[in-house]
Tab-separated table of C-alpha atoms in Angstrom:
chain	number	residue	atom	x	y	z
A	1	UNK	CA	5.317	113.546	67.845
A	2	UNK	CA	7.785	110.235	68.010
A	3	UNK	CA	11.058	110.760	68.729
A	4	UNK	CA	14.131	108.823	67.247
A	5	UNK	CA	17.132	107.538	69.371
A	6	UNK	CA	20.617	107.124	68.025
A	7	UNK	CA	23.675	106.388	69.760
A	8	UNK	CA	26.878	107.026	67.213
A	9	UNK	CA	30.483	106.479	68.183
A	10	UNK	CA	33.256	108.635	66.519
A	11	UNK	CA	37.236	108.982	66.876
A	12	UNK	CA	39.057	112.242	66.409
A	13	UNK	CA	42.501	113.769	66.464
A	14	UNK	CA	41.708	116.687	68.816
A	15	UNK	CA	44.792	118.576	68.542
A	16	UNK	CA	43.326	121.456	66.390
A	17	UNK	CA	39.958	121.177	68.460
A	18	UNK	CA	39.009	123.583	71.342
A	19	UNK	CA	37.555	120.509	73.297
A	20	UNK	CA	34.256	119.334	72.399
A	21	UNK	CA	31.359	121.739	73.651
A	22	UNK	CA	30.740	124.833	71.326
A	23	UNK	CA	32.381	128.328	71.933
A	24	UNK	CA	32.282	131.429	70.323
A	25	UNK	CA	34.770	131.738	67.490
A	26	UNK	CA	37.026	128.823	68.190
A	27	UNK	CA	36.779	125.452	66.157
A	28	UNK	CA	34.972	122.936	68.868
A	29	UNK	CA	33.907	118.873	67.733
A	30	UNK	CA	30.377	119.826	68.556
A	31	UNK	CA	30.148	122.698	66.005
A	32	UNK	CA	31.548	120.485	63.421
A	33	UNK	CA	29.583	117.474	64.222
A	34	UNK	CA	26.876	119.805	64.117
A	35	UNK	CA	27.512	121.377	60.371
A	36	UNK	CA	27.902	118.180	58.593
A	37	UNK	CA	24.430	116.779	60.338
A	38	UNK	CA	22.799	119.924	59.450
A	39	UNK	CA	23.861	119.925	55.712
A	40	UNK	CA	23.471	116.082	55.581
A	41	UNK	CA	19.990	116.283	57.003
A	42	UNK	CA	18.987	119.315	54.989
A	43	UNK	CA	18.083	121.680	57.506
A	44	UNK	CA	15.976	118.689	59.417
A	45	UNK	CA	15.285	119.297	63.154
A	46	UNK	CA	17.990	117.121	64.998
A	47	UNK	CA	20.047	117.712	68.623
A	48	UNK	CA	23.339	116.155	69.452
A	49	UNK	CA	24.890	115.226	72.973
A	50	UNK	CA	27.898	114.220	73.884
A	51	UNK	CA	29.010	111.510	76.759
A	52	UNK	CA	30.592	113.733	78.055
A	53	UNK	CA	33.139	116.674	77.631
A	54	UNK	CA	36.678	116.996	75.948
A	55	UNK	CA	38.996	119.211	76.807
A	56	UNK	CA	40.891	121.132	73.932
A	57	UNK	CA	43.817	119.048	71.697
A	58	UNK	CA	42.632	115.560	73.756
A	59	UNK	CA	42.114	112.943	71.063
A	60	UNK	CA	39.277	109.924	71.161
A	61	UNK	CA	39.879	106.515	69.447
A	62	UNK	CA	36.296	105.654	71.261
A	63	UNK	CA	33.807	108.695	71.790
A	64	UNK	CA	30.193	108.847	71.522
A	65	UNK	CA	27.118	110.988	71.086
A	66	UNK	CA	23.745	110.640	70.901
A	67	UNK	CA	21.190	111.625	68.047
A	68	UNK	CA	17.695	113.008	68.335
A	69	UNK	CA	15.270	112.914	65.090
A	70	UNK	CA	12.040	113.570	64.603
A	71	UNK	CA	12.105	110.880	61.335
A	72	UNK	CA	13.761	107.322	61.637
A	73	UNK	CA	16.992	106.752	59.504
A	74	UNK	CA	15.911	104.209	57.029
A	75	UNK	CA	19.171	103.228	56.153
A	76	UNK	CA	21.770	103.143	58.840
A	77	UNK	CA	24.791	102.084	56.566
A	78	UNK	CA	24.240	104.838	54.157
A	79	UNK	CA	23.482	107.353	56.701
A	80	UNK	CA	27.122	106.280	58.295
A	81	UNK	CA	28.633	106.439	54.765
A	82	UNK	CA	27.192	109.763	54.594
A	83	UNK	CA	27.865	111.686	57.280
A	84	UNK	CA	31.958	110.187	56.827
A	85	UNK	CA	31.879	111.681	53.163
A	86	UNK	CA	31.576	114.822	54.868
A	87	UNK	CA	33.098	114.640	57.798
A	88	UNK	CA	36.725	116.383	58.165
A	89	UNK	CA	39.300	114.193	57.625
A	90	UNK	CA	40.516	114.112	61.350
A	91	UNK	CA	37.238	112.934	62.490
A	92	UNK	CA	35.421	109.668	61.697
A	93	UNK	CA	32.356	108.013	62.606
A	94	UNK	CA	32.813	104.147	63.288
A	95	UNK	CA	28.791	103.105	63.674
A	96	UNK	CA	25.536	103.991	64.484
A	97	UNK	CA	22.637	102.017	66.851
A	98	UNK	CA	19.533	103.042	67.571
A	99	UNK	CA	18.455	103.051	71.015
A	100	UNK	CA	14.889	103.742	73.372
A	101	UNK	CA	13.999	106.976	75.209
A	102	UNK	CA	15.509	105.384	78.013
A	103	UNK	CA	18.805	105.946	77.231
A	104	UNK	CA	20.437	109.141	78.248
A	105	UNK	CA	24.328	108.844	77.175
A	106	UNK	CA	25.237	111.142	79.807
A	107	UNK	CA	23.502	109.219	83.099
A	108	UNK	CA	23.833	105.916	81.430
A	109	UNK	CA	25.831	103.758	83.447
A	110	UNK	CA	29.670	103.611	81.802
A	111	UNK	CA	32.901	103.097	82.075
A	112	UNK	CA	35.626	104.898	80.540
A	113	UNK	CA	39.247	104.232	79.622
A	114	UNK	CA	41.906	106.871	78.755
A	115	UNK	CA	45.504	106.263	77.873
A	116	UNK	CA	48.455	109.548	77.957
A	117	UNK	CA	50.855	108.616	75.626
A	118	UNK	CA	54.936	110.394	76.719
A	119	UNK	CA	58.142	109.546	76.459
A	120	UNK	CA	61.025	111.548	78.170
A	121	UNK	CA	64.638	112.516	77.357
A	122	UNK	CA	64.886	113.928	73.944
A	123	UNK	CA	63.447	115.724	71.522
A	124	UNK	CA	61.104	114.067	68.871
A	125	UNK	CA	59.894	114.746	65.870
A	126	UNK	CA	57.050	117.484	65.619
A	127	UNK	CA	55.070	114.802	63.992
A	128	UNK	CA	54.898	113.386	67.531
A	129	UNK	CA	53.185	116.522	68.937
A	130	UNK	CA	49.500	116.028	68.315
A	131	UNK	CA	49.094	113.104	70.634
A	132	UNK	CA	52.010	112.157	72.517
A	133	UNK	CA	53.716	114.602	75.219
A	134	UNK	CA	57.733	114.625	75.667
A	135	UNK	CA	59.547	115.407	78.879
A	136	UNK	CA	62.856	116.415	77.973
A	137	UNK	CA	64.107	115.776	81.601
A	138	UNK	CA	65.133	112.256	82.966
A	139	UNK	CA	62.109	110.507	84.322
A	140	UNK	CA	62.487	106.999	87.179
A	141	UNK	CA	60.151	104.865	85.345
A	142	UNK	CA	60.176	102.317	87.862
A	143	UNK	CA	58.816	104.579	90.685
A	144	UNK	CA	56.352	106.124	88.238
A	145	UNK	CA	54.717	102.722	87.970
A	146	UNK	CA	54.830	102.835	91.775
A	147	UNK	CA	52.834	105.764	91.646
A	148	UNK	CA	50.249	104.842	89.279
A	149	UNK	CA	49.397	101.586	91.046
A	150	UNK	CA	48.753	104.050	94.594
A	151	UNK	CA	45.599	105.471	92.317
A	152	UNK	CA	43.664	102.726	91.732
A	153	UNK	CA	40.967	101.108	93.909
A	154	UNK	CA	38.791	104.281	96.126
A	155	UNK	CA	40.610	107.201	96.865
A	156	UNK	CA	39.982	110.762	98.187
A	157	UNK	CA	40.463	112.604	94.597
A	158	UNK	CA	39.902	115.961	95.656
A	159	UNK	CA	43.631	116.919	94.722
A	160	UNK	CA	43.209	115.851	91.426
A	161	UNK	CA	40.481	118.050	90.224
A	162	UNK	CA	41.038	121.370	88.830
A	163	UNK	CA	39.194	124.403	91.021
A	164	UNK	CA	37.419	121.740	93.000
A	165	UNK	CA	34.778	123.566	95.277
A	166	UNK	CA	33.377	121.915	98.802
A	167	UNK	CA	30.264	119.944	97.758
A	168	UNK	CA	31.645	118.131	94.984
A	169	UNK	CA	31.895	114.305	95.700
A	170	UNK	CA	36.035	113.478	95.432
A	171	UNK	CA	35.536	109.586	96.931
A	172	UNK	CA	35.684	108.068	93.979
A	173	UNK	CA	36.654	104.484	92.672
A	174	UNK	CA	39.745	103.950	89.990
A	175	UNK	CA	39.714	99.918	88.421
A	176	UNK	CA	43.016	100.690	86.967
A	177	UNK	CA	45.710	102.797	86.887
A	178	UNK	CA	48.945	101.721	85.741
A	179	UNK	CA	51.986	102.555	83.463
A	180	UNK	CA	53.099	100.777	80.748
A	181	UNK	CA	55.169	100.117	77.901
A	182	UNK	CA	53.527	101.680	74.117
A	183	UNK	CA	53.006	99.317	71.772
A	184	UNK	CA	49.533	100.659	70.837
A	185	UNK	CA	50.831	103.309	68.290
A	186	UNK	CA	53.830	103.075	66.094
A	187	UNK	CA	54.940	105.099	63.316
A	188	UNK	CA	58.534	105.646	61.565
A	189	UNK	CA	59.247	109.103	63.717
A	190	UNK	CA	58.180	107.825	66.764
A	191	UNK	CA	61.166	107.389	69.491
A	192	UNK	CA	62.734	104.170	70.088
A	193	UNK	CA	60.985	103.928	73.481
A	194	UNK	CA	57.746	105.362	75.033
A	195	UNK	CA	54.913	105.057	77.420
A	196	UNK	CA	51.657	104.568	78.569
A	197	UNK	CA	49.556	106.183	81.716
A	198	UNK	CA	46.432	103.353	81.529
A	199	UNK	CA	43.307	104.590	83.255
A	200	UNK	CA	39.928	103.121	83.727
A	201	UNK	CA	36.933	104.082	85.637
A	202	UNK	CA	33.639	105.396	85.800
A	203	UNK	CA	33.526	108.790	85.977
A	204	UNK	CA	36.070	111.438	86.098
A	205	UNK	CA	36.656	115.041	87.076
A	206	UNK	CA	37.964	118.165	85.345
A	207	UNK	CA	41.493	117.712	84.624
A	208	UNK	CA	42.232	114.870	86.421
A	209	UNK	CA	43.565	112.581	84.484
A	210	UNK	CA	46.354	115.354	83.311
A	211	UNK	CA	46.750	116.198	87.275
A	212	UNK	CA	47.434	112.455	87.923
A	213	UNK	CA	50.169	112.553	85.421
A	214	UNK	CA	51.475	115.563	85.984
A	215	UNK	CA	51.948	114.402	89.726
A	216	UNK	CA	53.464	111.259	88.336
A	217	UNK	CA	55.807	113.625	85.924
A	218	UNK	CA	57.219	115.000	88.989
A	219	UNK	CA	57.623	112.290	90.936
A	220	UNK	CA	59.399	110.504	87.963
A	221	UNK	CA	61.963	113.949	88.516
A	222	UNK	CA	62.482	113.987	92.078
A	223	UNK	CA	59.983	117.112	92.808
A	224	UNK	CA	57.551	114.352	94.746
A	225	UNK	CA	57.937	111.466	96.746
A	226	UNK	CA	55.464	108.326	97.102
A	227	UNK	CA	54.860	109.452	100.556
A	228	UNK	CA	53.868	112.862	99.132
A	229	UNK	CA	51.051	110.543	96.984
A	230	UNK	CA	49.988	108.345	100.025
A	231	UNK	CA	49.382	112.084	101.654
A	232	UNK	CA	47.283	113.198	99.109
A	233	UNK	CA	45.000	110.987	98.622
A	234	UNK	CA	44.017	111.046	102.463
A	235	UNK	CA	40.519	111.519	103.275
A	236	UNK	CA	39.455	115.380	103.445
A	237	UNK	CA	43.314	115.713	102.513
A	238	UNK	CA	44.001	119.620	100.996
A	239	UNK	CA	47.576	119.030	99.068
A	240	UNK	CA	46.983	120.584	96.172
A	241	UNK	CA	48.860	119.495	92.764
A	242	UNK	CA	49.381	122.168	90.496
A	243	UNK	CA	51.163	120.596	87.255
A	244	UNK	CA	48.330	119.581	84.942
A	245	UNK	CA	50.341	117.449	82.006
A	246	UNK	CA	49.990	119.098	78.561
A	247	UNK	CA	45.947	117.783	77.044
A	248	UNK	CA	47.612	116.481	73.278
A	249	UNK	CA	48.810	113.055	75.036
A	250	UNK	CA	45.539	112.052	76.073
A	251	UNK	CA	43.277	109.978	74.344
A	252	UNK	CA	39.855	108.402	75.144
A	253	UNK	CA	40.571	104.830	74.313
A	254	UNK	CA	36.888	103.297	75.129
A	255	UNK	CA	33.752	103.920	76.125
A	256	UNK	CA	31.889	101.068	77.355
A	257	UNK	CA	27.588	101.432	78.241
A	258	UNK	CA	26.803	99.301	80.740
A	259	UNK	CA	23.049	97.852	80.274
């Protein structure tokens, strides 16, 4: 029997999410995905897969998962229109493309960009909670950036993976990391002045993204030093970086396939 190939792209608020893979009794993306396909499908055979995982409260202004049917959609628009109608409010698809049996959205060649949204020195608003993390200490900004920029290009990562084991691969390439002003997101309760950890690369590992900026939290304190970085990052180096920054700053900003 003929398959059908769809590739849809979605963004979610993740705070009230348990990540994106299914779990017993916790709310998970994937189980809600899930229910509204079933129920807009009407009990039709189907399978969903993501790009990848999501850990719990991370957010996604640019995630993706693939479709398999065992019937073509005859009307993509509608379909789209559909499935939003029933989607929970803090999730939204944003379009839908077939593709060939090819394409496997997991080994398909990508790139991926996150942002962690923080700002430091007072306390916000709760309305800030759900996707931007505040450090209440005093943070050096300008050695911060420092720190980012020592990330990028290839590195020995091993550091920067949570419960890393001794076959994994930890050489790995960054194209950017960097910090920058926000200007992305606004909104009335927002503080006068935050910030943005900008990463970009092809693959990541567990937690390392939070484990980058927790590393540049402390450094911003006075806990680390750049030299304490440069060590790190050594090949076959064993530091080991144990503040992973909270998950409800981070968003996936982009995906992009590469054909």
């Amino acid at each position: 029997m003929k398959k059908y190939f769809y590739v849809i792209t979605i963004q979610y608020l993740g705070y009230r999410f348990h990540g994106w893979q299914k779990q017993p009794n916790v709310k998970t993306l994937h189980l809600m995905i899930d229910r509204t396909l079933n129920f807009i499908l009407d009990g039709s055979y189907f399978k969903s897969l993501s790009s990848g995982r999501t850990d719990a409260m991370v957010s996604a202004e640019h995630a993706a998962f693939e479709l398999f049917l065992k019937a073509p959609i005859p009307d993509q628009e509608a379909f789209l229109e559909l499935f939003n109608y029933n989607l929970p409010q803090d999730i939204r698809a944003l379009n839908i493309r077939e593709v060939d049996e090819k394409f496997n959205i997991i080994n398909h060649s990508k790139v991926k960009e996150y942002q962690y949204l923080f700002t430091f020195g007072e306390k916000c608003h709760p309305f800030c909670a759900p996707i931007m993390t505040t450090i209440l200490d005093h943070l050096d900004i300008s050695v911060m950036k420092q720190g980012a920029k020592l990330f990028e290009g290839i590195n020995y990562l091993k550091s920067y993976c949570y419960k890393p084991t001794n076959n994994g691969i930890y050489t790995r390439e960054m194209l950017c990391c960097e910090i920058i002003k926000n200007t992305a997101y606004t909104a009335n309760f927002f503080p006068e002045t935050s910030y943005i950890l900008r990463v970009k690369g092809k693959g990541f590992m567990r937690n390392q993204i939070r484990l980058i900026m927790g590393t540049l939290i402390d450094l911003g304190k006075g806990k680390l030093t750049l030299s304490d970085i440069k060590q790190s990052l050594e090949p076959e180096s064993n530091v080991k970086m144990h503040y992973i920054a909270p998950a409800s700053g981070l968003i996936l900003k982009h995906i992009d396939f590469i054909d």
